[in-house]
Amino acid sequence: MSEPVKDWTTDYDIFDPAYVQDPFLVWDTMRGECPVAHSERHGGSWMPTRYEDLFALARDVEHFSSREILVAPRPIRPDANDPNYGVRAPPISSDPPEHTWSRKLLLPWFTQKTTAQYEDETRALCNSLIDKFIAEGRADAAEDYAQQIPPRVIAFMLGVSPDLADTFVGWVRATLEQGFLNPEAAVIPRGQLINFFREQVADRQANPRENDLITYLLTEKVDGEPIPLLHVLGTCLLLLVAGIDTTWSSIGSALWHLAQNPQDRARLIAEPEMMTNAVEELLRAYSPVTMARIVASDVEYKGCPMHEGDRLIMNFPAANRDPEKFENPDEVILDRQNNPHIAFGVGIHRCAGSNLARMEMRISLETWLKRIPDFQLENAEAVTWAGGQVRGPRQLPVLFPAGGSR
């Protein structure tokens, strides 16, 4: 077990249990005392916490590379003889010019019009999940609901069986959560995940399908050449890993908030047209994702001497709580009008799947409130959180009238 943090401005640890549980006061301290902090933990890193700094640094692709996006280095070196060696997660893990064409490939699949095609399936999915526990008067809103939605929606898009959702969840959690503090635990599930997509790619090569994202990636060309197989595998890996954990964390955090704030539930039920705006505010207040960049060449930023190879922690959640940018930043204001949050990042790496995430979050909250408008935490201390790269509730036991009621 690592030593406890004594000074968050010079020795922060984003994996510290206290930080994962409640990072907000830490961010306030950092912004006031050392807005671009440094720590030697986990290989050493810099971490800005002010909105203006995150906005500027995210757009500086000349000095800050996305070739490594993990917030802590993996101590296990990849085996160059592994057939999965070289599988990354483009476009999020690539720099221009690869980033430019790889992102352009995905954008048509994540427009508002395209993602709207999955609304009916998503609503039906949400209702089917609630059907399983509504008569009991209790559920784990994270495990039984939030964590079940994104894996199945992504499965729809990839053309794979939604029955594999629990398997996907296991792979993703082992890779993104347990894998940071226990790297050995991530090796096998990551390999299983990539090998699963190898099988899916081989199937599409033999049996192309219509309206299928994997088939699309295999048939598109860049500069007249087919997309490399490792790139296709990496993109599939990205869609599953980045599209699952991030969105279920946002849904879970929103339900955690609503379970404790009946006045917000009442407003959303009485004014359903407010939901779209409310989703943006909940994304701002409980932004789940922290990314990383690698310093590409020596650069000084506001007096901080960053050297080539240093890691930069892109703390977008802290930026979205900056009082210099947002009035009453620690208050959730469902009808907040000025809300330029960067929960999805900013610049060329802004999340390509933001429309899908918004749709999933909106439908999941609308459906829950329609079926279970009155609910509360069963035990606040029983709520557990994952943190580091993606922060969100992993266990969220709630109580409600059996059968649901108005």
Tab-separated table of C-alpha atoms in Angstrom:
chain	number	residue	atom	x	y	z
A	1	MET	CA	0.000	0.000	0.000
A	2	SER	CA	1.332	3.422	-0.943
A	3	GLU	CA	2.107	6.120	1.607
A	4	PRO	CA	-0.757	8.527	2.364
A	5	VAL	CA	-0.705	11.879	0.599
A	6	LYS	CA	0.591	14.704	2.796
A	7	ASP	CA	0.457	17.581	0.305
A	8	TRP	CA	-1.890	17.310	-2.671
A	9	THR	CA	-0.131	20.081	-4.579
A	10	THR	CA	3.244	18.316	-4.634
A	11	ASP	CA	2.410	14.651	-4.041
A	12	TYR	CA	-1.054	13.930	-5.464
A	13	ASP	CA	-2.231	10.381	-6.053
A	14	ILE	CA	-5.308	10.056	-8.240
A	15	PHE	CA	-5.680	6.424	-7.138
A	16	ASP	CA	-5.839	7.336	-3.448
A	17	PRO	CA	-9.170	6.002	-2.067
A	18	ALA	CA	-9.995	9.365	-0.465
A	19	TYR	CA	-9.440	11.127	-3.796
A	20	VAL	CA	-11.581	8.621	-5.687
A	21	GLN	CA	-14.382	9.005	-3.142
A	22	ASP	CA	-14.381	12.814	-3.061
A	23	PRO	CA	-11.861	14.692	-5.250
A	24	PHE	CA	-13.667	18.044	-5.252
A	25	LEU	CA	-11.955	19.658	-2.248
A	26	VAL	CA	-8.583	18.491	-3.572
A	27	TRP	CA	-9.227	20.279	-6.855
A	28	ASP	CA	-10.192	23.451	-5.008
A	29	THR	CA	-6.928	23.347	-3.085
A	30	MET	CA	-4.880	22.758	-6.212
A	31	ARG	CA	-6.525	25.574	-8.161
A	32	GLY	CA	-5.847	28.008	-5.366
A	33	GLU	CA	-2.322	26.962	-4.410
A	34	CYS	CA	-0.795	25.196	-7.413
A	35	PRO	CA	-3.030	25.054	-10.486
A	36	VAL	CA	-0.508	22.949	-12.439
A	37	ALA	CA	0.627	20.494	-9.800
A	38	HIS	CA	3.366	17.866	-10.009
A	39	SER	CA	3.759	14.474	-8.380
A	40	GLU	CA	6.407	11.751	-8.581
A	41	ARG	CA	3.869	8.999	-7.929
A	42	HIS	CA	3.062	6.461	-10.633
A	43	GLY	CA	6.034	7.435	-12.748
A	44	GLY	CA	5.614	11.185	-12.248
A	45	SER	CA	3.156	13.583	-13.879
A	46	TRP	CA	1.816	17.125	-14.122
A	47	MET	CA	-1.852	17.878	-13.461
A	48	PRO	CA	-3.600	21.156	-14.352
A	49	THR	CA	-6.936	21.885	-12.664
A	50	ARG	CA	-8.079	25.222	-14.107
A	51	TYR	CA	-10.420	25.413	-17.078
A	52	GLU	CA	-8.278	27.822	-19.091
A	53	ASP	CA	-5.222	25.589	-18.698
A	54	LEU	CA	-7.003	22.371	-19.663
A	55	PHE	CA	-8.577	24.110	-22.652
A	56	ALA	CA	-5.226	25.432	-23.860
A	57	LEU	CA	-3.183	22.309	-23.225
A	58	ALA	CA	-5.687	19.992	-24.889
A	59	ARG	CA	-5.437	22.019	-28.078
A	60	ASP	CA	-1.626	22.048	-28.140
A	61	VAL	CA	-0.976	18.891	-30.130
A	62	GLU	CA	2.514	20.096	-31.077
A	63	HIS	CA	3.919	19.769	-27.570
A	64	PHE	CA	1.561	17.183	-26.093
A	65	SER	CA	1.132	13.830	-27.812
A	66	SER	CA	-1.701	11.337	-27.462
A	67	ARG	CA	0.442	8.298	-28.174
A	68	GLU	CA	-0.090	7.369	-24.502
A	69	ILE	CA	-3.446	8.248	-22.986
A	70	LEU	CA	-3.313	6.236	-19.748
A	71	VAL	CA	-3.042	8.294	-16.579
A	72	ALA	CA	-0.333	5.986	-15.210
A	73	PRO	CA	2.290	3.955	-17.077
A	74	ARG	CA	1.840	0.221	-17.209
A	75	PRO	CA	4.907	-1.391	-15.581
A	76	ILE	CA	4.563	-4.479	-17.761
A	77	ARG	CA	6.295	-3.967	-21.085
A	78	PRO	CA	4.431	-5.362	-24.114
A	79	ASP	CA	5.809	-8.472	-25.757
A	80	ALA	CA	6.835	-7.657	-29.318
A	81	ASN	CA	6.164	-11.299	-30.255
A	82	ASP	CA	2.559	-11.084	-29.057
A	83	PRO	CA	0.221	-11.119	-32.105
A	84	ASN	CA	-1.685	-8.284	-30.410
A	85	TYR	CA	1.422	-6.136	-30.079
A	86	GLY	CA	0.788	-2.791	-31.702
A	87	VAL	CA	-2.979	-2.777	-31.166
A	88	ARG	CA	-3.704	0.682	-29.781
A	89	ALA	CA	-6.980	2.631	-29.715
A	90	PRO	CA	-7.153	5.061	-32.641
A	91	PRO	CA	-8.107	7.826	-33.102
A	92	ILE	CA	-7.885	8.683	-29.392
A	93	SER	CA	-4.363	7.253	-29.087
A	94	SER	CA	-2.974	8.741	-32.282
A	95	ASP	CA	-1.595	12.067	-33.442
A	96	PRO	CA	-2.020	13.757	-36.816
A	97	PRO	CA	-1.936	12.742	-39.598
A	98	GLU	CA	-3.222	9.280	-38.541
A	99	HIS	CA	-5.654	10.887	-36.136
A	100	THR	CA	-7.180	13.039	-38.877
A	101	TRP	CA	-8.286	10.249	-41.187
A	102	SER	CA	-9.108	7.739	-38.441
A	103	ARG	CA	-11.454	10.171	-36.694
A	104	LYS	CA	-13.052	11.174	-39.994
A	105	LEU	CA	-13.859	7.504	-40.612
A	106	LEU	CA	-15.887	7.244	-37.407
A	107	LEU	CA	-17.792	10.525	-37.436
A	108	PRO	CA	-20.612	9.406	-39.802
A	109	TRP	CA	-21.502	6.664	-37.294
A	110	PHE	CA	-21.882	9.097	-34.398
A	111	THR	CA	-23.920	11.986	-35.761
A	112	GLN	CA	-27.119	12.939	-33.949
A	113	LYS	CA	-29.135	11.504	-36.839
A	114	THR	CA	-27.293	8.184	-36.774
A	115	THR	CA	-27.362	7.714	-33.008
A	116	ALA	CA	-31.083	8.574	-32.977
A	117	GLN	CA	-31.638	5.289	-34.833
A	118	TYR	CA	-30.736	3.451	-31.630
A	119	GLU	CA	-33.176	5.337	-29.372
A	120	ASP	CA	-36.028	2.816	-29.586
A	121	GLU	CA	-33.698	-0.115	-28.916
A	122	THR	CA	-32.109	1.740	-26.013
A	123	ARG	CA	-35.492	2.593	-24.465
A	124	ALA	CA	-36.672	-0.989	-24.831
A	125	LEU	CA	-33.443	-2.174	-23.246
A	126	CYS	CA	-33.854	0.184	-20.283
A	127	ASN	CA	-37.418	-0.985	-19.711
A	128	SER	CA	-36.402	-4.639	-19.885
A	129	LEU	CA	-33.697	-4.054	-17.271
A	130	ILE	CA	-36.135	-2.292	-14.929
A	131	ASP	CA	-38.658	-5.107	-15.417
A	132	LYS	CA	-36.194	-7.449	-13.714
A	133	PHE	CA	-36.097	-5.621	-10.402
A	134	ILE	CA	-38.962	-3.125	-10.129
A	135	ALA	CA	-41.192	-5.533	-8.181
A	136	GLU	CA	-38.510	-5.985	-5.515
A	137	GLY	CA	-38.372	-2.370	-4.377
A	138	ARG	CA	-34.589	-2.295	-4.450
A	139	ALA	CA	-31.781	-2.593	-6.972
A	140	ASP	CA	-28.188	-1.745	-7.572
A	141	ALA	CA	-28.646	1.196	-9.929
A	142	ALA	CA	-25.054	0.778	-11.119
A	143	GLU	CA	-24.692	-2.984	-11.554
A	144	ASP	CA	-28.295	-3.783	-12.486
A	145	TYR	CA	-28.941	-0.771	-14.691
A	146	ALA	CA	-26.259	1.787	-15.636
A	147	GLN	CA	-23.563	-0.791	-16.331
A	148	GLN	CA	-25.898	-2.898	-18.463
A	149	ILE	CA	-26.870	-0.219	-20.990
A	150	PRO	CA	-23.711	0.930	-22.881
A	151	PRO	CA	-22.339	-2.590	-23.511
A	152	ARG	CA	-25.549	-3.609	-25.243
A	153	VAL	CA	-25.867	-0.398	-27.252
A	154	ILE	CA	-22.270	-0.737	-28.467
A	155	ALA	CA	-23.033	-4.372	-29.297
A	156	PHE	CA	-25.895	-3.179	-31.511
A	157	MET	CA	-23.515	-0.884	-33.371
A	158	LEU	CA	-20.771	-3.469	-33.761
A	159	GLY	CA	-23.197	-6.147	-34.840
A	160	VAL	CA	-22.289	-8.540	-32.025
A	161	SER	CA	-24.563	-10.342	-29.596
A	162	PRO	CA	-25.835	-8.187	-26.707
A	163	ASP	CA	-25.889	-11.409	-24.678
A	164	LEU	CA	-22.124	-10.914	-24.307
A	165	ALA	CA	-22.640	-7.722	-22.307
A	166	ASP	CA	-21.542	-9.236	-18.989
A	167	THR	CA	-18.425	-10.622	-20.656
A	168	PHE	CA	-17.649	-7.193	-22.099
A	169	VAL	CA	-18.111	-5.599	-18.678
A	170	GLY	CA	-15.687	-8.075	-17.124
A	171	TRP	CA	-13.053	-7.432	-19.771
A	172	VAL	CA	-13.403	-3.658	-19.536
A	173	ARG	CA	-13.294	-3.528	-15.748
A	174	ALA	CA	-10.263	-5.787	-15.619
A	175	THR	CA	-8.513	-3.637	-18.211
A	176	LEU	CA	-9.423	-0.155	-16.985
A	177	GLU	CA	-9.965	-0.541	-13.254
A	178	GLN	CA	-8.111	-3.467	-11.717
A	179	GLY	CA	-5.443	-3.234	-14.408
A	180	PHE	CA	-3.999	0.062	-13.199
A	181	LEU	CA	-3.104	-1.114	-9.735
A	182	ASN	CA	-2.610	-4.752	-10.736
A	183	PRO	CA	-1.251	-4.712	-14.303
A	184	GLU	CA	-0.943	-8.482	-14.495
A	185	ALA	CA	-4.722	-8.682	-14.121
A	186	ALA	CA	-5.211	-6.737	-17.352
A	187	VAL	CA	-2.995	-8.797	-19.650
A	188	ILE	CA	-5.275	-11.792	-20.174
A	189	PRO	CA	-8.641	-9.960	-20.445
A	190	ARG	CA	-7.183	-7.409	-22.856
A	191	GLY	CA	-5.877	-10.264	-25.005
A	192	GLN	CA	-9.265	-11.982	-24.830
A	193	LEU	CA	-10.979	-8.780	-25.898
A	194	ILE	CA	-8.693	-8.269	-28.900
A	195	ASN	CA	-8.939	-11.929	-29.902
A	196	PHE	CA	-12.732	-11.646	-29.755
A	197	PHE	CA	-12.546	-8.827	-32.266
A	198	ARG	CA	-10.127	-10.829	-34.407
A	199	GLU	CA	-12.834	-13.457	-34.693
A	200	GLN	CA	-15.452	-10.812	-35.476
A	201	VAL	CA	-13.238	-9.275	-38.168
A	202	ALA	CA	-12.628	-12.690	-39.748
A	203	ASP	CA	-16.373	-13.307	-39.758
A	204	ARG	CA	-17.063	-9.977	-41.512
A	205	GLN	CA	-14.344	-10.666	-44.050
A	206	ALA	CA	-16.093	-13.923	-44.924
A	207	ASN	CA	-19.644	-12.640	-44.449
A	208	PRO	CA	-19.945	-8.856	-44.883
A	209	ARG	CA	-23.034	-7.294	-43.323
A	210	GLU	CA	-25.063	-4.194	-44.005
A	211	ASN	CA	-25.200	-1.369	-41.467
A	212	ASP	CA	-22.371	-2.973	-39.533
A	213	LEU	CA	-19.494	-0.884	-38.207
A	214	ILE	CA	-16.885	-3.630	-38.445
A	215	THR	CA	-17.811	-4.346	-42.067
A	216	TYR	CA	-17.623	-0.619	-42.761
A	217	LEU	CA	-14.086	-0.365	-41.353
A	218	LEU	CA	-12.982	-3.335	-43.448
A	219	THR	CA	-14.373	-1.952	-46.693
A	220	GLU	CA	-13.252	1.683	-46.374
A	221	LYS	CA	-9.947	2.859	-47.812
A	222	VAL	CA	-7.478	5.605	-47.003
A	223	ASP	CA	-5.341	6.960	-49.835
A	224	GLY	CA	-6.570	4.060	-51.920
A	225	GLU	CA	-5.403	1.428	-49.436
A	226	PRO	CA	-7.457	-0.754	-47.057
A	227	ILE	CA	-7.310	0.185	-43.405
A	228	PRO	CA	-4.626	-1.921	-41.653
A	229	LEU	CA	-5.983	-4.821	-39.631
A	230	LEU	CA	-4.310	-3.606	-36.406
A	231	HIS	CA	-6.038	-0.260	-36.880
A	232	VAL	CA	-9.442	-1.928	-37.311
A	233	LEU	CA	-8.853	-4.020	-34.188
A	234	GLY	CA	-7.733	-0.956	-32.238
A	235	THR	CA	-10.799	1.031	-33.261
A	236	CYS	CA	-13.084	-1.811	-32.166
A	237	LEU	CA	-11.176	-1.951	-28.882
A	238	LEU	CA	-11.647	1.791	-28.421
A	239	LEU	CA	-15.378	1.694	-29.106
A	240	LEU	CA	-15.954	-1.025	-26.559
A	241	VAL	CA	-13.617	0.169	-23.808
A	242	ALA	CA	-14.143	3.929	-24.161
A	243	GLY	CA	-17.817	3.642	-25.041
A	244	ILE	CA	-18.776	1.471	-22.083
A	245	ASP	CA	-17.014	2.596	-18.918
A	246	THR	CA	-17.362	6.319	-19.585
A	247	THR	CA	-21.079	6.282	-20.311
A	248	TRP	CA	-22.127	3.914	-17.547
A	249	SER	CA	-20.157	6.102	-15.125
A	250	SER	CA	-22.098	9.172	-16.278
A	251	ILE	CA	-25.445	7.386	-15.974
A	252	GLY	CA	-24.546	6.021	-12.550
A	253	SER	CA	-23.359	9.399	-11.248
A	254	ALA	CA	-26.580	11.029	-12.452
A	255	LEU	CA	-28.685	8.417	-10.639
A	256	TRP	CA	-26.524	8.856	-7.523
A	257	HIS	CA	-27.284	12.580	-7.624
A	258	LEU	CA	-31.011	12.150	-8.271
A	259	ALA	CA	-31.350	9.586	-5.483
A	260	GLN	CA	-30.304	12.303	-3.024
A	261	ASN	CA	-32.069	15.280	-4.577
A	262	PRO	CA	-35.854	14.768	-4.780
A	263	GLN	CA	-36.354	18.372	-5.901
A	264	ASP	CA	-34.345	17.678	-9.065
A	265	ARG	CA	-36.303	14.490	-9.716
A	266	ALA	CA	-39.549	16.410	-9.332
A	267	ARG	CA	-38.442	19.082	-11.792
A	268	LEU	CA	-37.422	16.581	-14.448
A	269	ILE	CA	-40.703	14.729	-14.090
A	270	ALA	CA	-42.772	17.928	-14.205
A	271	GLU	CA	-40.667	19.495	-16.956
A	272	PRO	CA	-39.443	16.647	-19.177
A	273	GLU	CA	-38.329	19.146	-21.832
A	274	MET	CA	-35.542	20.088	-19.409
A	275	MET	CA	-33.859	16.685	-19.687
A	276	THR	CA	-31.494	17.603	-22.519
A	277	ASN	CA	-30.205	20.586	-20.557
A	278	ALA	CA	-30.050	18.530	-17.369
A	279	VAL	CA	-27.877	15.907	-19.058
A	280	GLU	CA	-25.326	18.607	-19.912
A	281	GLU	CA	-25.300	19.869	-16.343
A	282	LEU	CA	-24.903	16.382	-14.881
A	283	LEU	CA	-22.059	15.741	-17.324
A	284	ARG	CA	-20.381	18.940	-16.166
A	285	ALA	CA	-20.805	18.280	-12.464
A	286	TYR	CA	-19.828	14.605	-12.576
A	287	SER	CA	-17.501	14.421	-15.578
A	288	PRO	CA	-16.106	10.890	-15.491
A	289	VAL	CA	-13.055	10.954	-17.753
A	290	THR	CA	-9.467	11.982	-17.063
A	291	MET	CA	-7.050	11.482	-19.955
A	292	ALA	CA	-3.298	11.809	-20.324
A	293	ARG	CA	-0.829	13.244	-22.795
A	294	ILE	CA	2.910	12.759	-23.211
A	295	VAL	CA	5.159	15.794	-23.550
A	296	ALA	CA	6.508	15.530	-27.105
A	297	SER	CA	9.322	18.058	-26.653
A	298	ASP	CA	10.608	20.207	-23.812
A	299	VAL	CA	8.268	23.090	-23.099
A	300	GLU	CA	7.639	25.500	-20.229
A	301	TYR	CA	4.026	26.165	-19.355
A	302	LYS	CA	3.318	28.956	-16.881
A	303	GLY	CA	6.640	28.443	-15.172
A	304	CYS	CA	6.403	24.642	-15.142
A	305	PRO	CA	9.396	23.023	-16.913
A	306	MET	CA	7.870	20.031	-18.690
A	307	HIS	CA	10.365	17.674	-20.276
A	308	GLU	CA	10.022	15.310	-23.207
A	309	GLY	CA	8.422	12.090	-22.009
A	310	ASP	CA	6.696	13.651	-18.991
A	311	ARG	CA	3.088	12.667	-18.445
A	312	LEU	CA	0.365	15.319	-18.368
A	313	ILE	CA	-2.877	14.433	-16.578
A	314	MET	CA	-5.779	16.063	-18.430
A	315	ASN	CA	-8.137	16.613	-15.512
A	316	PHE	CA	-11.262	17.631	-17.421
A	317	PRO	CA	-13.507	16.948	-14.380
A	318	ALA	CA	-11.601	19.541	-12.324
A	319	ALA	CA	-11.868	22.078	-15.147
A	320	ASN	CA	-15.636	21.688	-15.109
A	321	ARG	CA	-15.733	22.708	-11.435
A	322	ASP	CA	-13.607	25.848	-11.906
A	323	PRO	CA	-15.324	28.874	-10.277
A	324	GLU	CA	-13.527	31.176	-12.705
A	325	LYS	CA	-15.548	29.588	-15.516
A	326	PHE	CA	-18.767	28.393	-13.901
A	327	GLU	CA	-20.960	30.250	-11.433
A	328	ASN	CA	-21.615	28.143	-8.328
A	329	PRO	CA	-19.664	25.246	-9.863
A	330	ASP	CA	-20.338	22.791	-7.040
A	331	GLU	CA	-24.087	23.250	-7.345
A	332	VAL	CA	-26.072	21.184	-9.838
A	333	ILE	CA	-28.341	23.620	-11.670
A	334	LEU	CA	-30.442	21.593	-14.076
A	335	ASP	CA	-31.418	24.574	-16.192
A	336	ARG	CA	-27.940	26.153	-16.209
A	337	GLN	CA	-27.766	28.279	-19.353
A	338	ASN	CA	-24.047	29.055	-19.683
A	339	ASN	CA	-22.448	25.636	-19.673
A	340	PRO	CA	-19.382	25.287	-21.936
A	341	HIS	CA	-18.242	22.132	-20.142
A	342	ILE	CA	-15.445	19.986	-21.530
A	343	ALA	CA	-16.582	16.620	-20.196
A	344	PHE	CA	-15.952	15.230	-23.688
A	345	GLY	CA	-12.574	16.927	-23.993
A	346	VAL	CA	-11.677	19.739	-26.339
A	347	GLY	CA	-9.730	20.156	-29.555
A	348	ILE	CA	-9.033	17.438	-32.118
A	349	HIS	CA	-9.480	14.680	-29.533
A	350	ARG	CA	-12.925	15.761	-28.416
A	351	CYS	CA	-14.952	12.560	-27.966
A	352	ALA	CA	-16.329	11.394	-31.318
A	353	GLY	CA	-19.018	9.389	-29.519
A	354	SER	CA	-20.484	12.286	-27.536
A	355	ASN	CA	-23.839	12.151	-29.357
A	356	LEU	CA	-24.205	8.467	-28.552
A	357	ALA	CA	-23.302	9.012	-24.898
A	358	ARG	CA	-25.792	11.856	-24.592
A	359	MET	CA	-28.537	9.761	-26.156
A	360	GLU	CA	-27.878	6.792	-23.855
A	361	MET	CA	-27.810	9.030	-20.802
A	362	ARG	CA	-30.996	10.886	-21.718
A	363	ILE	CA	-32.982	7.740	-22.533
A	364	SER	CA	-31.766	5.888	-19.443
A	365	LEU	CA	-32.735	8.747	-17.104
A	366	GLU	CA	-36.085	9.382	-18.794
A	367	THR	CA	-36.995	5.708	-18.587
A	368	TRP	CA	-35.887	5.332	-14.970
A	369	LEU	CA	-37.820	8.413	-13.813
A	370	LYS	CA	-40.932	7.289	-15.670
A	371	ARG	CA	-40.863	3.871	-14.033
A	372	ILE	CA	-39.204	4.734	-10.697
A	373	PRO	CA	-39.748	8.420	-9.931
A	374	ASP	CA	-39.288	8.030	-6.170
A	375	PHE	CA	-36.033	6.421	-5.030
A	376	GLN	CA	-33.240	6.958	-2.541
A	377	LEU	CA	-29.893	5.511	-1.535
A	378	GLU	CA	-30.258	2.380	0.553
A	379	ASN	CA	-27.014	3.159	2.376
A	380	ALA	CA	-24.790	6.055	1.357
A	381	GLU	CA	-21.732	4.304	2.781
A	382	ALA	CA	-22.387	1.251	0.610
A	383	VAL	CA	-21.818	3.258	-2.569
A	384	THR	CA	-18.422	2.438	-4.079
A	385	TRP	CA	-16.538	4.400	-6.724
A	386	ALA	CA	-13.934	3.588	-9.314
A	387	GLY	CA	-11.414	6.265	-10.177
A	388	GLY	CA	-8.190	7.078	-11.900
A	389	GLN	CA	-8.968	7.102	-15.614
A	390	VAL	CA	-12.757	6.982	-15.266
A	391	ARG	CA	-14.644	7.948	-12.091
A	392	GLY	CA	-18.127	6.674	-11.419
A	393	PRO	CA	-20.164	4.573	-8.976
A	394	ARG	CA	-19.657	0.830	-9.242
A	395	GLN	CA	-22.104	-0.172	-6.518
A	396	LEU	CA	-25.180	1.993	-6.032
A	397	PRO	CA	-27.886	0.276	-3.954
A	398	VAL	CA	-31.190	2.145	-4.018
A	399	LEU	CA	-34.663	1.678	-2.530
A	400	PHE	CA	-38.039	2.570	-4.047
A	401	PRO	CA	-41.719	1.596	-3.713
A	402	ALA	CA	-42.124	-1.927	-5.043
A	403	GLY	CA	-43.610	-1.794	-8.500
A	404	GLY	CA	-42.759	1.899	-8.868
A	405	SER	CA	-45.170	4.737	-8.269
A	406	ARG	CA	-45.785	8.395	-8.797
